[in-house]
């Protein structure tokens, strides 16, 4: 039965009972061995539980509180934990969560938004190992990144690493050899896979059932395709693994993206020159398919000229083209053509099929849209609430600890991320650093609302210039958009400062170069960046890289048809349409941006928020509680320059740490 259109196709075959019995006996023997090995792994985990300890001799203020809170909540509960950068969240949450999983003989999953964020969890596992803990950690890497072939095409005729995979695995006992290592990271997996000529991606998935801690991105826990199967206890199926979710403020948006997709007219157009290098019989058919695919845009364009419109996408029209494309790809792969990286036909099939997969899902949280970007038409399926699918995934785990420096209001993240209100506990933890080392100020005399922006550019520019002249160092200013950034840049005059402007597409090499510049002693650099960009959430400015961050206005998302549809849906379901669609996403970016300063106990920094909305509800209610004593209004100063001068004149303070005996 086709999962796409539910059509049935029947195949005739002759049943050989004797051959089936031989196969069944062999398979049952293999299953018995596997179950015995799983039972052995569960016993080994329980023995390791008492050997696992917090990996540092000293604990920062508030860290023990976080450890105790998580340990007490490991009773079949889901946790949303807001804790500031620098508290040591990773080790404080991993330790009790992994301990609980080991005691019950099951696994712990540690999921992050990106592969690049795995290192901190891997480092923590290394620290456990240094304590004689024999934990087996496994890091999962995306197929497209770990595949040895130009194209991740798992067909024996094309890929020698897929050919006779199971035979090679059994003959060389590859899984057993990999499991003998306590650290099964990308390097170890690739080395083993190359040695025995097996698929590294499949090898990692095959040994995942025997790892104690699995590190991967959200995809492995929440994607509709590619999700890793969780393994409950062999003895008790109600005994489930634990789940740790890092940077959890990203979770629901990432899951929504798994259930959203776009078709771009311009992207399909770009395939015409790509298919010209195909052999004649495939080139002509591919060109004809592209012609028909582009006609889909004509069929769905609104009758009157419009840049955006709600439409209805019918699966049948798209799946019929998917079927034709699949037949062409089958013929293509059966021929003797060489498959290179970014093969045009395979790329086209992935692009088209991913869109079809999303259209097939129905629900009031899905919106079909016709859009125009730069004269190119776009068909989009937008999901604004995948909480039900997320809830199903979360229910696969016994205890869930989701943490971030930005998780307020808790109800917002709880609902949209699929957490169960009846079994979820929430908590906000204080900063471990001396309050004297942090100066937070609100400047409500400025309005960055679009209708007021023109008459406020001068005020904003003047404030930035005056604030960064009080003390020399490196500062970063976060704006709500690139046009806003460039307009202020035109007006800025900061003698003695080097100005760096973020680009819409910022290569990793330029980020690395920027961080190296910020490390230079005595530097005076002013970085102009956008909220929510790579310089706002993806970079760690430790040490003296930054002494101040200025956030200019809440980055309210653009008003458009898609956002309006989301707002109406949130209003209908949750009764908070505008806040869910606009206010809360904007403030998440604000708090993340402000958190770039003060990354360590010996750092001192200034945080300034400019906009009158920051002193009004609900914006002020989302500001971190440890910024003020009683109310956010305390952060408004009547003598800003003098207060900042006094702050810089004070000596830095280093908080005390707790020495733990026996550790």
XYZ file of C-alpha atoms in Angstrom:
663
model
C 0.000 0.000 0.000
C 1.410 3.379 -0.999
C 1.660 5.748 1.964
C 1.282 8.663 -0.430
C -2.004 7.803 -2.165
C -3.083 4.568 -0.351
C -3.272 2.654 -3.635
C -2.707 -1.083 -3.431
C -0.482 -3.231 -5.619
C -0.535 -7.057 -5.411
C 2.420 -9.407 -5.956
C 2.250 -13.202 -6.461
C 4.838 -15.459 -4.862
C 5.211 -19.128 -3.956
C 5.415 -19.843 -0.243
C 8.198 -22.315 0.654
C 7.379 -23.571 4.158
C 10.653 -25.425 4.659
C 12.771 -22.405 3.658
C 10.627 -20.155 5.844
C 11.129 -22.413 8.890
C 14.898 -22.369 8.377
C 14.852 -18.569 8.129
C 12.562 -18.220 11.158
C 14.737 -20.450 13.330
C 17.796 -18.437 12.363
C 16.028 -15.134 13.035
C 14.723 -16.282 16.432
C 18.250 -17.303 17.431
C 19.502 -13.835 16.459
C 16.697 -12.165 18.427
C 17.478 -14.262 21.498
C 21.121 -13.167 21.342
C 20.086 -9.538 20.913
C 17.677 -9.640 23.870
C 20.278 -11.305 26.072
C 22.753 -8.588 25.110
C 20.188 -5.859 25.862
C 19.586 -7.399 29.285
C 23.335 -7.429 29.886
C 23.481 -3.731 28.931
C 20.699 -2.905 31.403
C 22.542 -4.691 34.217
C 25.776 -2.917 33.269
C 24.009 0.481 33.405
C 22.613 -0.180 36.867
C 26.105 -1.042 38.092
C 27.418 2.217 36.608
C 24.781 4.411 38.269
C 26.598 4.726 41.616
C 29.903 5.512 39.893
C 28.522 8.545 38.106
C 29.114 11.793 39.992
C 28.992 15.482 39.237
C 32.157 16.001 37.154
C 33.546 19.075 38.962
C 34.986 19.441 42.448
C 33.400 22.876 42.858
C 29.868 24.030 42.207
C 28.777 27.499 41.238
C 26.106 29.318 43.223
C 22.730 27.960 42.159
C 24.189 24.879 40.476
C 23.478 22.568 43.406
C 19.939 23.952 43.547
C 19.447 23.024 39.896
C 20.902 19.540 40.424
C 18.609 18.895 43.402
C 15.560 20.220 41.561
C 16.087 17.936 38.551
C 16.846 14.906 40.732
C 13.634 15.441 42.741
C 11.574 15.873 39.552
C 12.775 12.584 38.030
C 9.496 10.864 38.874
C 7.891 10.601 35.467
C 7.711 14.368 35.026
C 8.452 16.843 32.261
C 10.481 19.926 33.188
C 10.850 23.376 31.638
C 13.870 25.038 33.219
C 14.997 28.604 32.571
C 18.572 29.130 33.717
C 21.030 31.829 32.642
C 24.234 31.306 30.721
C 27.156 30.564 33.002
C 25.237 28.550 35.587
C 26.662 25.295 34.230
C 23.300 23.968 33.066
C 24.624 21.097 30.976
C 26.468 19.228 33.734
C 23.901 20.182 36.396
C 21.031 18.709 34.356
C 22.848 15.819 32.685
C 24.152 14.359 35.934
C 20.826 13.661 37.711
C 19.051 12.780 34.444
C 21.720 10.270 33.395
C 21.965 8.891 36.943
C 18.216 8.260 37.002
C 18.309 6.531 33.602
C 21.232 4.317 34.639
C 19.520 3.286 37.879
C 16.567 2.105 35.830
C 18.831 0.417 33.243
C 17.691 2.619 30.337
C 19.214 5.248 28.079
C 19.399 9.041 28.221
C 18.999 11.179 25.078
C 20.603 14.625 24.791
C 19.177 16.620 21.863
C 20.291 20.008 20.541
C 19.065 22.307 17.731
C 22.274 21.829 15.709
C 25.074 19.299 15.281
C 27.557 22.037 16.176
C 26.152 22.182 19.733
C 27.010 18.569 20.585
C 30.492 19.373 21.873
C 29.467 20.529 25.352
C 27.556 17.298 26.021
C 30.442 15.227 24.634
C 32.885 17.083 26.886
C 30.704 16.335 29.915
C 30.740 12.633 29.016
C 34.540 12.780 28.796
C 34.618 14.228 32.320
C 32.452 11.359 33.562
C 34.898 8.905 31.977
C 37.785 10.604 33.756
C 36.044 9.569 37.009
C 36.276 5.894 35.970
C 32.693 5.890 34.761
C 32.319 3.457 31.885
C 29.485 5.257 30.140
C 29.070 4.538 26.437
C 28.264 7.746 24.596
C 27.066 7.864 20.989
C 26.951 10.993 18.828
C 24.631 10.857 15.820
C 25.506 12.813 12.678
C 23.174 13.667 9.791
C 23.318 11.262 6.851
C 24.221 14.019 4.386
C 27.273 14.928 6.499
C 28.592 11.485 7.390
C 27.924 9.660 4.088
C 31.116 8.648 2.251
C 29.541 8.843 -1.220
C 28.848 11.954 -3.333
C 25.119 11.255 -2.928
C 23.534 9.645 0.184
C 21.893 6.987 -1.987
C 21.546 3.707 -0.089
C 21.458 1.289 -3.025
C 23.871 -1.688 -3.213
C 24.525 -1.140 -6.922
C 25.695 2.409 -6.229
C 27.182 2.309 -2.745
C 29.798 -0.264 -1.719
C 29.147 0.686 1.931
C 25.507 -0.380 1.608
C 26.379 -3.516 -0.403
C 26.260 -6.659 1.781
C 26.014 -4.399 4.825
C 24.498 -6.961 7.196
C 26.849 -9.714 6.042
C 29.926 -7.550 6.696
C 28.528 -6.393 10.023
C 28.048 -9.998 11.189
C 31.296 -11.354 9.746
C 33.543 -8.708 11.322
C 31.401 -8.089 14.432
C 31.605 -4.372 13.661
C 28.964 -3.324 16.191
C 30.708 -5.198 19.006
C 34.045 -3.585 18.149
C 32.530 -0.120 18.079
C 30.754 -0.736 21.376
C 34.084 -1.591 23.006
C 34.829 2.146 22.843
C 33.347 4.433 25.483
C 33.228 7.337 23.007
C 31.401 6.631 19.781
C 31.637 10.038 18.139
C 31.739 10.870 14.432
C 35.463 10.192 14.131
C 35.237 6.747 15.771
C 32.202 5.765 13.685
C 33.773 6.880 10.401
C 37.048 5.089 11.194
C 35.261 1.815 11.939
C 32.943 2.137 8.940
C 35.806 2.748 6.505
C 37.831 -0.143 7.888
C 35.048 -2.668 7.316
C 33.383 -0.866 4.368
C 29.978 -0.410 5.990
C 27.587 2.560 6.021
C 28.563 4.924 8.884
C 25.053 6.350 9.224
C 23.419 2.925 9.516
C 26.204 1.698 11.797
C 25.475 4.523 14.246
C 21.756 3.775 14.215
C 22.364 0.043 14.693
C 24.502 0.499 17.818
C 22.205 3.181 19.239
C 20.161 0.602 21.181
C 23.268 -0.311 23.203
C 24.574 3.193 23.992
C 23.986 4.706 27.422
C 23.818 8.355 26.335
C 22.817 9.353 22.810
C 23.694 12.845 21.585
C 22.020 14.203 18.465
C 19.983 17.060 17.075
C 16.221 17.490 17.416
C 15.703 15.526 14.196
C 16.341 12.203 15.960
C 13.672 12.835 18.551
C 10.979 14.752 16.678
C 11.247 14.559 12.869
C 8.402 12.602 11.226
C 10.998 10.849 9.046
C 14.325 9.764 10.495
C 13.252 9.710 14.137
C 15.316 7.289 16.200
C 13.286 4.547 17.824
C 13.472 4.748 21.603
C 14.153 1.530 23.478
C 12.291 0.927 26.748
C 13.540 -1.682 29.175
C 13.476 -5.229 27.789
C 12.046 -6.465 31.079
C 9.505 -3.664 31.634
C 8.203 -1.764 28.588
C 6.793 0.985 30.826
C 10.352 1.804 31.931
C 11.324 4.434 29.331
C 14.497 6.438 28.569
C 15.130 10.002 29.746
C 15.288 13.016 27.438
C 17.355 16.203 27.843
C 16.540 19.084 25.453
C 19.148 21.833 25.095
C 18.242 25.380 23.915
C 14.596 24.372 24.245
C 13.273 27.769 23.166
C 14.062 26.590 19.616
C 12.127 23.336 19.917
C 8.593 24.134 18.761
C 9.760 26.266 15.824
C 12.037 23.462 14.678
C 9.223 20.911 14.912
C 6.904 23.258 12.998
C 9.575 23.400 10.288
C 9.521 19.595 10.028
C 5.848 19.895 9.046
C 6.235 22.889 6.710
C 7.585 23.059 3.152
C 7.937 25.333 0.123
C 8.122 25.041 -3.641
C 9.944 27.930 -5.335
C 9.325 28.678 -8.979
C 12.827 30.149 -9.234
C 14.441 27.020 -7.765
C 12.604 24.757 -10.202
C 13.675 27.078 -13.029
C 17.279 26.599 -11.960
C 17.012 22.880 -12.709
C 16.728 23.438 -16.492
C 20.457 24.076 -17.004
C 21.287 21.349 -14.465
C 19.500 18.603 -16.429
C 21.140 19.573 -19.733
C 24.165 17.397 -18.921
C 22.006 14.276 -18.544
C 21.970 11.644 -21.318
C 19.442 12.493 -24.066
C 16.722 10.041 -23.000
C 16.734 11.387 -19.456
C 17.264 15.046 -20.337
C 14.150 15.292 -22.481
C 11.927 13.571 -19.917
C 13.348 15.666 -17.084
C 12.720 18.854 -19.071
C 9.122 17.783 -19.736
C 8.619 17.074 -16.040
C 9.948 20.506 -15.116
C 7.533 22.088 -17.591
C 4.615 20.320 -15.915
C 5.873 21.156 -12.447
C 6.040 24.843 -13.272
C 2.491 24.723 -14.642
C 1.418 23.926 -11.082
C 2.176 27.556 -10.205
C -0.168 28.750 -12.965
C -2.906 26.462 -11.627
C -2.609 27.925 -8.124
C -2.027 31.604 -8.886
C -4.881 33.807 -7.590
C -7.146 35.258 -10.323
C -6.337 38.839 -9.371
C -2.815 40.184 -8.979
C -1.711 39.490 -5.433
C 1.592 38.975 -3.647
C 0.041 36.557 -1.159
C -3.153 34.520 -0.923
C -4.635 31.551 0.907
C -5.082 28.650 -1.517
C -5.936 24.954 -1.460
C -3.267 22.496 -2.602
C -4.599 19.151 -3.834
C -2.300 16.213 -3.157
C -3.309 14.347 -6.316
C -1.791 16.845 -8.719
C 1.536 16.773 -6.897
C 1.664 13.017 -6.271
C 1.032 12.219 -9.946
C 4.099 14.245 -10.855
C 5.997 12.562 -8.008
C 5.096 9.175 -9.492
C 6.377 10.169 -12.938
C 9.567 11.496 -11.399
C 10.033 8.309 -9.373
C 9.683 6.172 -12.514
C 12.256 8.314 -14.299
C 14.693 8.095 -11.373
C 14.301 4.297 -11.281
C 15.241 4.075 -14.966
C 18.084 6.490 -14.356
C 19.557 4.434 -11.518
C 19.230 1.199 -13.489
C 21.315 2.694 -16.301
C 25.115 2.902 -16.268
C 25.179 6.640 -15.574
C 27.693 7.916 -12.990
C 26.120 9.515 -9.929
C 27.947 12.674 -8.825
C 27.407 14.919 -5.817
C 24.241 17.031 -6.112
C 22.898 14.840 -8.896
C 20.132 16.894 -10.579
C 17.512 14.133 -10.807
C 17.991 12.835 -7.269
C 18.033 16.395 -5.950
C 14.799 17.164 -7.790
C 13.129 14.051 -6.402
C 14.083 14.938 -2.830
C 12.845 18.513 -3.302
C 9.499 17.504 -4.788
C 8.858 14.551 -2.473
C 9.505 16.591 0.676
C 6.769 18.988 -0.405
C 4.358 16.144 -1.183
C 4.978 14.572 2.220
C 3.805 17.765 3.949
C 0.742 18.321 1.742
C -0.475 14.865 2.722
C -0.855 15.976 6.361
C -4.119 17.698 7.219
C -5.297 19.837 10.116
C -6.435 23.311 11.057
C -2.859 24.208 12.034
C -1.760 23.919 8.362
C -2.095 26.821 5.929
C -1.593 26.631 2.170
C -0.223 29.882 0.806
C 0.621 31.468 -2.519
C 3.449 34.003 -2.150
C 5.709 36.107 -4.339
C 9.354 36.726 -3.467
C 11.370 38.911 -5.837
C 9.066 38.156 -8.795
C 9.308 34.419 -8.121
C 6.177 32.533 -7.120
C 6.161 30.281 -4.068
C 3.729 27.629 -2.867
C 4.034 27.123 0.880
C 2.560 24.765 3.451
C 2.938 26.450 6.835
C 2.444 24.599 10.120
C 2.093 26.862 13.161
C 1.388 24.228 15.827
C 2.892 20.734 15.758
C 2.338 20.300 19.487
C 0.258 17.120 19.119
C 3.026 15.412 17.143
C 5.593 16.721 19.635
C 3.529 15.377 22.541
C 3.576 11.886 21.013
C 7.369 12.083 20.840
C 7.726 13.336 24.415
C 5.529 10.509 25.665
C 8.214 8.054 24.541
C 10.327 9.191 27.505
C 10.036 8.729 31.267
C 11.486 12.082 32.339
C 12.056 15.139 30.138
C 14.253 18.093 31.110
C 14.075 20.981 28.619
C 16.251 23.968 29.405
C 17.291 27.333 28.024
C 18.129 30.852 29.108
C 14.857 31.918 27.437
C 11.696 29.985 28.325
C 9.254 32.648 29.539
C 6.348 32.715 29.573
C 6.390 29.044 30.427
C 2.808 28.425 29.239
C 3.737 29.565 25.733
C 6.629 27.119 25.357
C 4.818 24.376 27.249
C 1.776 24.428 24.969
C 3.482 24.809 21.597
C 6.244 22.283 22.375
C 3.743 19.544 23.276
C 4.427 19.302 27.019
C 1.708 17.799 29.196
C 0.365 20.509 31.578
C -0.618 17.865 34.152
C 2.882 16.402 34.437
C 5.088 19.437 33.687
C 6.930 21.448 36.327
C 8.576 24.803 35.594
C 11.342 26.712 37.356
C 13.504 29.798 36.826
C 17.015 29.875 38.274
C 19.131 32.851 39.246
C 22.437 33.876 37.692
C 25.473 32.465 39.516
C 27.464 35.629 38.917
C 27.839 38.627 41.198
C 25.085 41.159 40.509
C 27.670 43.924 40.867
C 29.325 42.696 37.652
C 26.188 43.234 35.576
C 24.503 46.546 34.791
C 21.123 46.329 33.064
C 19.392 49.522 31.936
C 16.138 50.226 30.115
C 15.811 53.359 27.976
C 12.044 53.879 27.452
C 12.478 57.362 25.961
C 13.024 55.709 22.564
C 10.375 54.138 20.296
C 11.476 51.685 17.617
C 7.940 51.024 16.345
C 7.967 51.350 12.562
C 5.693 54.402 12.528
C 7.987 56.218 14.987
C 11.310 54.973 13.687
C 12.249 57.880 11.424
C 12.022 60.506 14.176
C 13.928 58.238 16.598
C 16.960 57.353 14.477
C 18.811 60.394 15.843
C 18.055 59.489 19.475
C 19.143 55.886 18.940
C 22.386 56.858 17.215
C 23.232 59.467 19.851
C 22.596 57.011 22.696
C 24.856 54.349 21.135
C 27.649 56.867 20.570
C 27.508 58.183 24.130
C 27.212 54.781 25.831
C 30.256 53.212 24.175
C 32.457 56.262 24.843
C 32.117 55.904 28.639
C 34.478 52.919 28.707
C 36.631 51.663 25.857
C 36.115 48.080 24.753
C 34.103 45.872 22.436
C 30.353 46.419 22.121
C 27.591 44.814 20.099
C 24.309 46.462 19.069
C 21.384 44.255 18.048
C 18.743 45.647 15.679
C 15.389 44.284 14.604
C 16.274 44.136 10.877
C 19.060 44.727 8.371
C 17.479 47.919 6.936
C 17.277 49.318 10.495
C 20.921 48.358 11.079
C 22.134 50.035 7.877
C 20.151 53.224 8.515
C 21.780 53.669 11.938
C 25.181 52.765 10.501
C 24.879 55.682 8.073
C 24.386 58.089 10.986
C 26.989 56.692 13.402
C 30.158 58.610 14.175
C 32.395 56.800 16.669
C 36.010 57.978 16.361
C 38.526 55.366 17.455
C 36.141 52.441 16.940
C 36.232 49.865 14.162
C 32.687 49.049 13.012
C 31.677 45.575 11.825
C 28.274 45.178 10.130
C 26.655 41.757 9.992
C 25.695 40.539 6.515
C 22.484 38.562 5.778
C 24.660 35.555 4.925
C 27.667 35.463 7.240
C 30.185 32.674 6.462
C 31.643 30.742 9.383
C 35.104 31.962 8.376
C 34.105 35.603 8.889
C 32.625 34.819 12.306
C 35.862 33.119 13.319
C 37.868 36.092 12.067
C 35.638 38.490 14.016
C 36.081 36.545 17.261
C 39.840 36.573 16.776
C 39.707 40.361 16.371
C 37.674 40.690 19.576
C 40.345 38.735 21.471
C 42.991 41.365 20.765
C 43.927 43.348 23.863
C 42.906 47.000 23.966
C 40.493 46.622 21.049
C 37.707 49.128 20.394
C 35.187 47.387 18.155
C 31.525 48.089 17.549
C 29.523 45.225 16.057
C 26.172 45.966 14.424
C 24.079 42.793 14.246
C 20.479 41.573 13.999
C 18.445 39.842 16.684
C 17.952 36.150 16.039
C 20.966 35.944 13.710
C 24.151 33.917 14.025
C 25.872 36.639 16.080
C 22.915 36.716 18.475
C 22.523 33.037 19.344
C 25.231 30.981 17.697
C 28.382 32.659 19.065
C 29.928 32.569 22.552
C 31.654 35.852 23.484
C 33.617 34.555 26.455
C 36.342 36.473 28.272
C 36.788 40.109 27.262
C 35.358 39.694 23.779
C 32.417 41.918 24.768
C 31.864 44.393 27.589
C 28.463 45.611 26.457
C 25.353 44.681 24.485
C 22.714 47.158 23.344
C 19.384 45.776 22.149
C 17.415 48.252 20.051
C 13.718 47.367 20.247
C 11.868 44.043 20.285
C 12.130 42.384 16.868
C 8.417 42.002 16.189
C 7.949 39.617 13.225
C 6.770 41.153 9.969
C 3.033 41.494 9.478
C 2.062 39.295 6.538
C -0.626 36.820 5.554
C 1.165 33.815 7.039
C 1.742 35.508 10.393
C -1.868 36.720 10.391
C -3.090 33.152 9.860
C -0.925 32.010 12.763
C -2.238 34.820 14.974
C -5.856 33.911 14.205
C -5.153 30.229 14.927
C -3.473 31.046 18.268
C -6.330 33.343 19.221
C -8.893 30.651 18.433
C -7.045 27.866 20.277
C -5.151 29.630 23.059
C -6.828 33.038 23.363
C -3.517 34.903 22.933
C -3.172 35.462 19.211
C -1.001 38.582 19.098
C 1.310 37.556 21.937
C 1.894 34.067 20.532
C 2.474 35.285 16.982
C 4.418 38.475 17.697
C 5.317 39.471 21.262
C 6.806 36.245 22.641
C 8.937 35.376 19.570
C 10.301 38.946 19.619
C 11.202 38.876 23.310
C 12.922 35.496 22.987
C 15.349 37.143 20.556
C 15.824 40.104 22.901
C 16.764 37.972 25.912
C 19.042 35.749 23.828
C 20.817 38.815 22.427
C 21.249 40.385 25.874
C 22.720 37.122 27.142
C 25.797 37.502 24.929
C 27.396 39.549 27.751
C 28.539 37.970 31.050
C 29.507 34.430 30.036
C 31.832 33.755 32.984
C 32.294 34.495 36.679
C 35.206 36.892 36.122
C 33.439 38.983 33.452
C 31.803 42.376 33.808
C 29.358 43.864 31.339
C 26.668 46.350 30.405
C 23.250 45.460 28.969
C 21.028 48.226 27.583
C 17.531 47.771 26.132
C 16.097 50.668 24.129
C 12.356 50.944 23.602
C 9.346 52.129 25.561
C 7.704 48.702 25.234
C 10.273 47.098 27.535
C 8.600 48.732 30.550
C 5.104 47.634 29.514
C 3.292 44.323 29.910
C 3.647 41.703 28.547
C 7.148 42.643 27.317
C 8.523 43.434 30.786
C 7.110 40.207 32.240
C 9.443 38.167 30.037
C 12.653 39.835 31.206
C 14.829 37.503 33.348
C 13.888 37.697 36.999
C 17.500 37.991 38.171
C 17.904 41.340 36.349
C 15.968 43.209 39.052
C 14.870 42.956 42.709
C 11.135 43.665 42.672
C 10.057 45.001 39.264
C 11.587 45.763 35.825
C 10.875 49.459 36.322
C 13.908 49.519 38.635
C 16.071 49.248 35.506
C 15.003 52.698 34.256
C 17.588 55.321 35.187
C 17.157 59.078 35.553
C 20.912 59.594 35.197
C 22.051 56.980 32.694
C 25.560 58.273 31.984
C 26.397 58.758 35.654
C 25.047 55.325 36.600
C 27.150 53.643 33.926
C 30.267 55.556 34.948
C 29.745 54.472 38.554
C 29.272 50.868 37.424
C 32.564 50.799 35.516
C 34.380 52.399 38.464
C 33.399 49.540 40.792
C 35.881 46.609 41.090
C 34.825 43.230 39.745
C 33.568 40.615 42.183
C 33.994 36.865 41.859
C 31.260 34.694 43.413
C 32.077 31.983 45.896
C 31.927 28.343 44.871
C 30.888 25.294 46.828
C 33.536 22.671 47.517
C 32.008 19.200 47.514
C 33.753 16.671 49.705
C 34.699 13.417 48.081
C 34.505 14.824 44.581
